[in-house]
Amino acid sequence: MDKLLKSANTSAEQIIKWAEEHKIETCFDRAEKLKPCPIGESGACCRVCHMGPCRLIGKNAEEEAMGVCGAHLSTVVARNLVRMIAAGTAAHSDHARDMAMTLLAAATGEAKDFKIKDVKKLYRVAGILEIEFEGRPVNDVAKDVALKFLEDFGRQTGELNYVKRAPKKTQERWKKWGITPRGIDREVVEAMHRTSIGVDHEPDHLLTHGLRTALADGWGGCMVSSDITDILFGTPKPIKAEASFGIFKEDEVNLIVHGHEPTLAEIIVDVASSADLIEYAKSKGAKGINLGGMCCTANEVLMRHGIPTAGGFTNQELGIMTGLIDAMTVDVQCIMPAIAELSKKFHTKIITTSKKAMIQGAVHVEYDEHHARETAEKIVRMAIDNYPNRTKKGSHITDKFPLIAGFSHEYIEYMQGGRWRASFRPLNDAIMAGRIRGAVGLAGCDNPRVPSTGLHRFLAMELIRNDVIVLSTGCGSAACGTAGYLTPEMALENAGPGLREVCEAIGIPPILHLGACVDNSRILTIAAAMAAEGGLSEEIGGMPAVGIAPEWMSEKAIAIGCYFAASGFPVIFGGESPVKASKEVTKLMTETWFERFKGALHFEADPEKILVLALEYIDKAREALKLRKYVPGQFGAERVLMDMAARREIEKTARAHSGVGG
Ligand code: BF8
């Protein structure tokens, strides 16, 4: 990886150069000019009251420094981290709440533009929630599911509905250490209360509640959001699409959906293909309407409709600088306010759509689920009307890469045994045999403070070379997609021989795109299913699996990292540690969390060290589980393990002999 580059994506780098030549500032320039405050960066700045901000610095700060109130450094550092967890949890979970409200409005007929698309998933979820569904009208079941999910936000005591989806042993650990989440809102509010001036000062006690809050995010907010999105819009299955700036079309209206919420974007997908609007686009001189996405809204519509993605977080300004985007809708989260000002240098219209989020200089077209189609049509027309204003200005890029996305929990289960015997047995067997060394969830943001997307690319490639299967989400997926890493051919060329054998047998890429950031919850349920399948760990902790977010920047990433750690995954984040100032807090998050939950959260800036640490965790887990020792290059000659046609034949014969139909 060339550390001098601002982005590892060649097209992005080209646009950055163009911007420099034209004296247009981007996040890359701002990152260079604005160095992080070293006190805040390490977690040592306390600003929870106005006697400060207190900067707890000095040679013996850990032992000696204290704020005006007497708060020690470890308290301040722990408090700051817990506040990040609370903010991240609030973001995912507020998104989930809106999804639940939309499901309710769809079920009661109030949001007429939304219907239950995936009844099978609705029934699956109803089954988990112990809601009767057989013989009942679909909308009645959907209403009960929505109401049951909404209980999770306001519950004061007891536990979240989905706690029971975790393996029993994992649940027992949570009970033992007092981190079973009660209600989502309650945990977030309590986190804010405990971290306000003069309340909870014991670092371990604070962090323990941080983990409970994070679990409310993972097994609450994120999981609820993924499930409702599947129910309303369909559970993803593999689908082809394209990635990078070449997805913009010179001769069509380019409309980009950016942000996180899938509801309005879903309706835009539908509206943009309507004959009358395509005719309208033609009347303005365009050949058609080209819809694309950015960040996690992109992942949502890519997974379900094959809508192409222009990439992740650091691509948003660069996309505008192609001069080809006629309109960009933004909802919530990870929207750089800089795009509004930047868009004025081009012809792009930035349209804010959420009741919760406005940007000065943008046009606001407010969305609400009761008038979704109307809003979507208005937006598509605005994009079309803006097409004639396009100038020749901009850095036009043509390269794009094919990709395959859409690996939901349900599909991964299906691909390992067909409809009759969907299971996780083959995957567990492949790990037990050492064909697959382990698994890594490669998630999180891309970041202008490193060669953007470069750490994702490096780790994705090195992990698959080491026979580690990669499950990617969020901007990690965008980074892999814009590098051309999300195709099965990648397995042939780059994966280690054991992993390659498995990928070839099933016809999957070695890097599986699981969706948006909220879809990290799919990794939790997959790990739970693998534990239930047997042969590996009986709980999530102890699996040869690791979470990595090498370029993280968002508080949401911290919430995710912590719910992974509390669930039993060792997690490694890149960049400087936000708890670096306190050795005590660092030790709690690595050693103590590992003893209690078999999970941990490390911060390591060097990507090569991240790789080594991840492989060490995987190999140690294999050893503890007494699995066959992983030997590089051991497999490759044999081709039998996951020949699914052969498996089905064997099962068919077995069924015939036992007289079982199917
Ligand atoms: O939720 S990976 S930059 S877009 S926070 Fe944001 Fe980070 Fe991207 Fe999606 Ni997740």
XYZ file of C-alpha atoms in Angstrom, residues 50-652:
603
model
C -18.516 23.631 32.236
C -15.867 23.738 34.935
C -13.733 22.366 32.142
C -13.014 21.213 29.530
C -10.352 19.525 31.660
C -7.306 18.159 29.896
C -5.850 15.280 31.885
C -2.297 15.269 30.668
C 1.216 15.014 32.022
C 3.888 12.422 32.606
C 2.064 10.546 35.349
C -1.419 11.497 34.242
C -2.869 8.063 34.877
C -1.915 8.204 38.548
C -1.956 11.919 39.251
C -4.105 13.945 36.882
C -7.651 14.798 37.770
C -10.329 17.188 36.638
C -11.729 20.067 38.708
C -14.284 17.631 40.203
C -11.566 15.100 40.994
C -12.369 12.683 38.161
C -9.367 10.494 37.374
C -8.071 9.888 33.892
C -9.442 6.330 33.700
C -12.930 7.628 34.581
C -12.742 10.312 31.921
C -11.475 7.907 29.266
C -14.108 5.270 30.076
C -16.841 7.918 30.149
C -15.861 9.223 26.737
C -15.975 5.750 25.248
C -19.363 4.976 26.798
C -20.727 8.208 25.304
C -19.531 7.072 21.884
C -21.282 3.738 22.360
C -24.479 5.510 23.415
C -24.412 7.797 20.365
C -23.726 4.920 17.983
C -26.486 2.838 19.541
C -28.899 5.770 19.330
C -28.146 6.217 15.619
C -28.721 2.591 14.594
C -31.644 2.179 16.921
C -33.477 5.332 15.914
C -33.192 4.073 12.349
C -34.642 0.747 13.593
C -37.488 2.565 15.337
C -38.425 4.259 12.062
C -38.364 0.884 10.331
C -40.734 -0.502 12.986
C -43.045 2.506 12.564
C -43.046 1.957 8.807
C -43.855 -1.735 9.259
C -46.723 -0.786 11.555
C -48.030 1.820 9.120
C -47.748 -0.672 6.249
C -49.595 -3.326 8.248
C -52.454 -1.005 9.187
C -52.754 0.300 5.633
C -51.739 3.851 6.611
C -48.590 3.753 4.500
C -50.194 2.568 1.297
C -46.964 2.530 -0.711
C -45.444 -0.197 1.458
C -46.457 -3.854 1.441
C -45.030 -6.932 3.118
C -42.809 -8.344 0.429
C -41.211 -11.260 2.244
C -43.964 -13.171 4.015
C -41.632 -16.104 4.686
C -39.260 -13.844 6.591
C -42.208 -12.281 8.433
C -43.250 -15.743 9.597
C -39.709 -16.645 10.560
C -39.443 -13.506 12.680
C -42.954 -14.012 14.108
C -41.875 -17.531 15.103
C -38.852 -16.196 16.975
C -41.027 -13.586 18.687
C -43.575 -16.285 19.581
C -46.333 -14.587 17.631
C -48.986 -16.868 16.168
C -48.963 -16.632 12.368
C -50.595 -19.743 10.925
C -53.927 -19.009 9.298
C -53.853 -15.305 10.189
C -53.956 -12.402 7.689
C -50.411 -11.308 6.822
C -51.007 -7.713 7.906
C -52.283 -8.788 11.322
C -49.090 -10.752 11.887
C -47.003 -7.827 10.622
C -48.806 -5.456 13.017
C -48.071 -7.741 15.973
C -44.424 -8.057 14.913
C -44.075 -4.259 14.642
C -45.678 -3.704 18.048
C -43.508 -6.366 19.640
C -40.389 -4.722 18.229
C -41.548 -1.307 19.415
C -41.740 -2.731 22.962
C -37.962 -3.171 22.783
C -37.424 0.576 22.742
C -39.477 1.490 25.798
C -39.015 -1.615 27.949
C -37.890 -0.755 31.467
C -37.132 -4.208 32.881
C -36.658 -7.723 31.559
C -34.699 -8.265 28.383
C -34.818 -7.501 24.664
C -36.863 -9.857 22.503
C -33.845 -11.008 20.540
C -31.580 -11.844 23.483
C -32.886 -15.374 23.085
C -31.342 -15.609 19.608
C -27.887 -15.720 21.190
C -26.488 -19.124 22.186
C -27.440 -20.140 25.736
C -23.846 -19.961 26.934
C -23.436 -16.447 25.549
C -26.629 -15.411 27.344
C -25.310 -16.925 30.563
C -22.170 -14.817 30.341
C -24.271 -11.702 29.835
C -26.382 -12.570 32.894
C -23.338 -13.339 34.995
C -21.748 -9.987 34.265
C -24.981 -8.014 34.256
C -24.984 -6.861 30.653
C -28.208 -8.393 29.324
C -29.877 -5.406 27.667
C -33.324 -4.379 28.914
C -34.770 -1.692 26.668
C -32.864 0.121 23.920
C -33.859 3.634 24.981
C -33.295 2.782 28.632
C -29.701 1.660 28.043
C -28.874 4.755 25.981
C -30.442 7.111 28.521
C -28.710 5.358 31.401
C -25.381 5.579 29.573
C -25.851 9.343 29.199
C -26.908 9.669 32.841
C -24.024 7.633 34.226
C -21.500 9.617 32.205
C -22.782 13.029 33.209
C -20.962 15.032 35.879
C -20.790 13.376 39.253
C -22.425 9.988 38.672
C -20.547 6.788 37.765
C -16.799 7.049 38.277
C -15.606 3.459 38.314
C -14.107 2.605 34.899
C -15.053 -1.083 34.904
C -18.579 -0.290 36.067
C -18.935 2.348 33.363
C -17.597 0.098 30.613
C -19.819 -2.763 31.732
C -22.843 -0.575 31.142
C -21.252 0.461 27.845
C -21.341 -3.189 26.804
C -24.978 -3.535 27.858
C -25.801 -0.491 25.723
C -23.835 -1.907 22.805
C -25.703 -5.212 23.076
C -28.957 -3.243 22.880
C -27.616 -1.971 19.564
C -26.494 -5.310 18.129
C -29.268 -7.628 19.305
C -31.774 -4.766 19.260
C -31.389 -1.780 16.955
C -29.299 -3.342 14.200
C -31.017 -6.732 14.217
C -34.508 -5.244 14.315
C -33.608 -2.949 11.441
C -32.194 -5.734 9.255
C -35.177 -7.994 9.900
C -37.831 -5.373 9.207
C -36.043 -4.244 6.062
C -36.058 -7.857 4.862
C -39.751 -8.247 5.715
C -40.726 -5.071 3.870
C -38.375 -5.227 0.911
C -37.189 -8.829 0.647
C -34.378 -10.873 2.156
C -31.279 -10.422 -0.004
C -29.953 -13.163 -2.189
C -26.985 -12.964 -4.560
C -27.371 -10.271 -7.135
C -25.020 -8.699 -9.665
C -24.204 -5.020 -9.623
C -21.369 -2.598 -10.295
C -19.230 -0.273 -8.216
C -17.138 2.896 -8.521
C -17.506 6.262 -10.248
C -17.995 4.744 -13.688
C -21.576 3.911 -12.706
C -22.593 7.497 -13.544
C -23.885 7.841 -17.089
C -23.038 10.767 -19.333
C -26.294 10.577 -21.261
C -28.769 9.758 -18.490
C -30.123 11.564 -15.442
C -27.965 10.468 -12.519
C -29.785 10.344 -9.202
C -27.847 9.162 -6.145
C -29.384 7.933 -2.888
C -26.994 8.499 0.010
C -27.269 7.835 3.730
C -28.741 4.896 5.607
C -32.486 4.511 5.549
C -33.861 2.217 2.875
C -37.530 3.249 2.879
C -37.588 6.268 0.564
C -34.813 4.775 -1.578
C -36.942 1.655 -2.183
C -39.781 3.763 -3.551
C -37.347 5.826 -5.632
C -36.090 2.575 -7.198
C -39.647 1.860 -8.259
C -40.542 5.364 -9.390
C -37.334 5.866 -11.392
C -38.271 2.969 -13.657
C -41.798 4.234 -14.368
C -42.550 4.854 -18.034
C -43.887 8.383 -17.575
C -40.826 9.585 -15.699
C -38.482 7.976 -18.216
C -40.469 9.785 -20.922
C -40.126 12.987 -18.932
C -36.352 12.447 -18.724
C -36.254 11.961 -22.492
C -38.167 15.194 -22.972
C -35.214 16.917 -21.263
C -32.677 15.332 -23.575
C -31.559 12.394 -21.393
C -31.693 8.805 -22.564
C -33.077 7.557 -19.261
C -32.797 7.673 -15.483
C -29.781 6.117 -13.837
C -30.099 5.422 -10.151
C -27.034 4.852 -8.024
C -26.170 4.806 -4.355
C -23.614 5.806 -1.808
C -22.712 4.588 1.688
C -25.258 2.356 3.384
C -28.428 3.391 1.528
C -26.462 2.150 -1.476
C -25.863 -1.183 0.227
C -29.575 -1.556 0.963
C -30.753 -1.044 -2.622
C -27.745 -2.858 -4.062
C -28.477 -5.988 -2.012
C -32.102 -6.092 -3.117
C -32.200 -4.529 -6.582
C -28.666 -4.533 -7.942
C -28.557 -0.708 -7.937
C -24.883 0.208 -8.490
C -22.826 1.912 -5.812
C -20.463 4.837 -6.222
C -18.703 3.729 -3.039
C -18.421 4.622 0.604
C -17.997 7.571 2.900
C -14.961 9.296 1.364
C -16.427 9.075 -2.145
C -19.334 11.461 -1.500
C -17.521 14.692 -2.353
C -15.588 13.011 -5.144
C -18.796 11.773 -6.749
C -20.095 15.327 -6.988
C -16.831 16.376 -8.621
C -17.443 14.087 -11.571
C -19.971 16.762 -12.526
C -22.380 14.004 -13.484
C -24.697 13.797 -10.468
C -27.912 15.683 -11.154
C -29.361 15.136 -7.698
C -28.271 13.447 -4.503
C -30.789 12.627 -1.801
C -29.431 12.339 1.722
C -31.268 11.027 4.753
C -29.347 10.387 7.977
C -25.824 9.500 9.132
C -22.411 9.848 7.496
C -23.471 12.738 5.283
C -20.657 15.287 5.083
C -22.200 18.760 5.358
C -19.437 19.895 2.995
C -21.338 18.451 0.046
C -23.925 21.251 0.142
C -21.313 23.958 -0.388
C -19.377 21.829 -2.853
C -22.474 21.136 -4.942
C -22.747 24.870 -5.708
C -19.539 24.663 -7.722
C -21.265 22.108 -9.939
C -24.901 21.739 -10.899
C -25.745 18.962 -8.403
C -28.821 19.402 -6.191
C -28.404 18.091 -2.658
C -31.798 17.118 -1.273
C -32.210 16.445 2.437
C -35.179 14.190 3.128
C -35.267 13.331 6.836
C -37.313 15.198 9.437
C -34.246 14.846 11.641
C -31.540 16.176 9.366
C -31.112 19.394 7.413
C -28.010 20.994 5.895
C -27.658 24.702 5.165
C -27.512 25.219 1.442
C -29.397 22.025 0.570
C -32.980 21.758 -0.670
C -35.288 20.053 1.832
C -37.971 17.699 0.558
C -39.358 16.045 3.640
C -40.198 12.374 3.503
C -42.802 10.635 5.550
C -43.923 7.079 5.004
C -47.555 8.084 4.473
C -46.689 9.971 1.277
C -43.662 8.039 0.093
C -44.508 7.832 -3.587
C -45.349 11.494 -3.898
C -42.013 12.437 -2.308
C -40.097 10.000 -4.489
C -41.720 11.352 -7.660
C -40.956 14.917 -6.665
C -37.307 14.033 -6.128
C -36.945 12.141 -9.402
C -38.513 15.090 -11.248
C -36.091 17.473 -9.553
C -33.191 15.366 -10.770
C -34.613 15.284 -14.293
C -35.237 19.027 -14.315
C -31.645 19.570 -13.306
C -30.189 17.424 -16.098
C -30.168 20.253 -18.694
C -28.103 22.335 -16.256
C -25.216 19.900 -16.482
C -22.029 21.502 -17.709
C -18.868 19.869 -18.982
C -17.226 20.689 -15.662
C -15.861 17.824 -13.602
C -13.488 14.909 -13.524
C -15.194 12.281 -15.628
C -14.305 8.721 -14.695
C -15.332 5.604 -16.530
C -13.997 2.680 -14.577
C -16.305 0.407 -12.643
C -16.148 -3.147 -11.335
C -18.649 -5.987 -11.344
C -19.651 -7.394 -8.002
C -21.951 -9.887 -6.381
C -23.733 -8.905 -3.181
C -26.705 -10.161 -1.205
C -25.369 -12.750 1.229
C -28.004 -12.759 3.938
C -27.996 -15.253 6.806
C -30.842 -17.077 5.069
C -28.982 -17.333 1.770
C -25.739 -18.493 3.372
C -27.756 -21.220 5.092
C -29.521 -22.142 1.846
C -26.328 -22.279 -0.201
C -24.993 -24.945 2.135
C -27.692 -27.516 1.590
C -30.478 -26.283 -0.649
C -34.058 -25.853 0.438
C -34.380 -29.316 1.896
C -31.440 -29.272 4.221
C -30.225 -25.723 4.647
C -27.624 -25.678 7.396
C -24.248 -24.441 8.511
C -22.775 -27.956 8.610
C -20.558 -27.627 5.532
C -19.092 -24.328 6.729
C -18.439 -25.731 10.206
C -16.897 -28.856 8.650
C -14.640 -26.760 6.424
C -13.433 -24.796 9.435
C -12.972 -27.919 11.537
C -10.926 -29.570 8.792
C -8.759 -26.476 8.369
C -9.795 -25.822 4.767
C -11.105 -22.524 6.041
C -8.802 -21.224 8.766
C -11.401 -18.913 10.277
C -13.701 -15.993 9.546
C -13.328 -12.241 9.725
C -16.079 -9.648 9.734
C -14.469 -6.756 7.851
C -16.584 -3.742 8.592
C -16.675 -0.049 9.204
C -15.900 3.155 7.487
C -13.289 4.340 5.012
C -11.217 7.221 6.273
C -9.353 10.165 4.726
C -6.643 9.965 7.408
C -5.226 6.821 5.810
C -4.975 5.973 2.114
C -8.735 5.639 2.003
C -10.050 2.086 1.392
C -6.412 0.912 1.315
C -6.502 -0.818 4.694
C -9.666 -2.664 3.747
C -8.113 -3.764 0.482
C -4.881 -4.904 2.093
C -6.609 -6.874 4.835
C -9.286 -8.403 2.604
C -6.647 -9.694 0.214
C -4.260 -10.972 2.888
C -7.021 -12.657 4.844
C -8.357 -14.634 1.902
C -4.791 -15.580 0.926
C -4.570 -17.046 4.422
C -7.731 -19.102 3.884
C -9.841 -16.798 6.039
C -13.337 -16.177 4.709
C -14.316 -12.506 4.857
C -17.809 -11.251 5.654
C -18.000 -7.593 4.731
C -20.522 -4.866 5.519
C -20.966 -1.102 5.241
C -18.155 0.881 3.691
C -15.920 -2.187 4.054
C -18.081 -3.734 1.345
C -17.906 -0.575 -0.727
C -14.100 -0.592 -0.411
C -13.954 -4.191 -1.616
C -16.535 -3.579 -4.347
C -14.735 -0.558 -5.798
C -11.542 -2.644 -5.865
C -13.203 -5.428 -7.867
C -12.887 -7.875 -4.966
C -16.497 -9.055 -4.779
C -16.624 -11.617 -7.557
C -16.173 -15.430 -7.420
C -13.217 -15.079 -9.816
C -11.375 -13.461 -6.944
C -11.334 -16.836 -5.241
C -9.603 -18.418 -8.212
C -6.936 -15.791 -8.358
C -6.266 -14.857 -4.764
C -7.780 -17.075 -2.113
C -5.722 -19.707 -0.349
C -6.216 -23.224 -1.739
C -8.504 -24.472 1.038
C -10.818 -21.472 0.933
C -10.708 -21.509 -2.862
C -11.890 -25.101 -2.939
C -14.888 -24.245 -0.794
C -15.732 -21.111 -2.806
C -15.469 -22.955 -6.099
C -17.671 -25.781 -4.903
C -20.479 -23.451 -3.894
C -19.805 -20.727 -6.456
C -19.358 -17.882 -3.991
C -16.753 -15.147 -3.671
C -14.262 -15.468 -0.803
C -15.442 -12.027 0.372
C -19.165 -12.041 1.029
C -21.047 -8.744 0.941
C -23.607 -8.990 3.756
C -25.067 -5.518 3.469
C -25.164 -2.201 5.284
C -23.690 -1.445 8.711
C -26.889 -2.464 10.516
C -26.429 -5.816 8.777
C -23.492 -6.577 11.041
C -26.328 -8.149 13.003
C -26.361 -10.847 10.305
C -22.863 -11.819 11.453
C -24.228 -12.277 14.988
C -26.994 -14.614 13.888
C -24.656 -16.518 11.571
C -22.224 -17.045 14.466
C -25.126 -18.160 16.677
C -26.224 -20.635 14.002
C -22.680 -21.981 13.679
C -22.531 -22.475 17.439
C -25.847 -24.335 17.339
C -24.668 -26.481 14.433
C -21.968 -28.035 16.608
C -18.338 -28.982 16.227
C -16.982 -25.509 16.913
C -17.625 -23.424 20.015
C -20.975 -23.808 21.801
C -21.139 -20.060 22.148
C -20.071 -17.148 19.954
C -16.997 -16.650 22.117
C -14.221 -19.035 21.275
C -15.010 -19.281 17.536
C -12.046 -18.858 15.181
C -13.520 -15.538 14.177
C -12.491 -11.904 14.518
C -14.039 -8.498 13.746
C -11.931 -5.810 12.070
C -12.729 -2.152 11.312
C -9.404 -0.834 10.003
C -10.543 2.649 8.945
C -13.371 3.317 11.415
C -14.330 6.906 12.217
C -17.964 6.845 13.356
C -19.395 6.401 16.861
C -21.613 3.759 15.280
C -18.499 1.714 14.559
C -17.565 1.844 18.263
C -21.035 0.595 19.211
C -20.646 -2.254 16.712
C -17.130 -3.110 17.906
C -18.399 -3.275 21.480
C -21.425 -5.446 20.697
C -19.144 -7.793 18.818
C -16.768 -7.897 21.796
C -19.587 -8.490 24.308
C -20.972 -11.224 22.061
C -17.611 -13.005 22.064
C -15.579 -11.728 19.103
C -12.078 -10.353 19.490
C -12.232 -7.078 17.573
C -9.419 -4.989 16.129
C -9.922 -1.376 15.104
C -7.398 0.659 13.135
C -6.168 4.189 13.832
C -5.177 5.752 17.118
C -6.880 4.390 20.185
C -9.577 6.647 21.710
C -8.684 5.078 25.088
C -4.926 5.298 24.664
C -4.535 7.728 27.583
C -5.546 5.092 30.118
C -3.695 1.809 30.496
C -6.358 0.702 32.928
C -9.179 1.171 30.406
C -7.124 -0.414 27.630
C -6.514 -3.459 29.833
C -10.189 -3.722 30.743
C -11.200 -3.699 27.079
C -8.662 -6.298 26.047
C -7.741 -8.638 28.890
C -10.751 -8.324 31.235
C -13.341 -8.435 28.447
C -11.590 -11.448 27.000
C -11.705 -13.297 30.346
C -15.368 -12.491 30.793
C -16.773 -12.668 27.270
C -14.023 -14.153 25.097
C -14.222 -10.894 23.185
C -12.019 -7.803 23.205
C -11.575 -4.455 21.512
C -8.044 -3.537 20.424
C -6.838 -0.465 18.571
C -3.901 -0.942 16.244
C -2.889 1.558 13.589
C -0.527 -0.705 11.632
C -2.480 -2.882 9.167
C 0.224 -5.551 9.110
C -0.031 -5.881 12.876
C -3.822 -6.043 12.598
C -3.407 -9.001 10.273
C -0.963 -10.789 12.575
C -3.156 -10.222 15.623
C -6.277 -11.452 13.808
C -4.550 -14.640 12.634
C -3.154 -15.223 16.119
C -6.632 -14.984 17.613
C -7.969 -17.368 14.984
C -5.197 -19.924 15.489
C -5.449 -19.765 19.276
C -9.207 -20.331 19.054
C -8.600 -23.345 16.793
C -6.127 -24.713 19.279
C -8.466 -24.204 22.235
C -11.243 -25.981 20.342
C -8.816 -28.808 19.499
C -9.504 -28.412 15.788
C -7.138 -29.799 13.196
C -4.091 -27.590 12.995
C -4.292 -25.176 10.080
C -1.497 -25.847 7.625
C -1.124 -23.403 4.710
C -1.430 -25.095 1.326
C -2.640 -28.371 2.790
C -5.727 -28.450 0.622
C -6.285 -27.816 -3.019
C -5.769 -31.224 -4.555
C -8.944 -32.719 -3.108
C -12.270 -31.429 -4.378
C -14.906 -33.154 -2.398
C -15.909 -31.240 0.651
C -18.662 -28.995 -0.544
C -19.729 -30.581 -3.774
C -23.348 -29.730 -3.103
C -24.704 -31.797 -6.009
C -22.993 -34.859 -4.539
C -24.294 -34.019 -1.070
C -27.828 -33.733 -2.386
C -27.490 -37.101 -4.177
C -26.306 -38.731 -0.959
C -29.152 -37.166 0.986
C -31.679 -38.210 -1.675
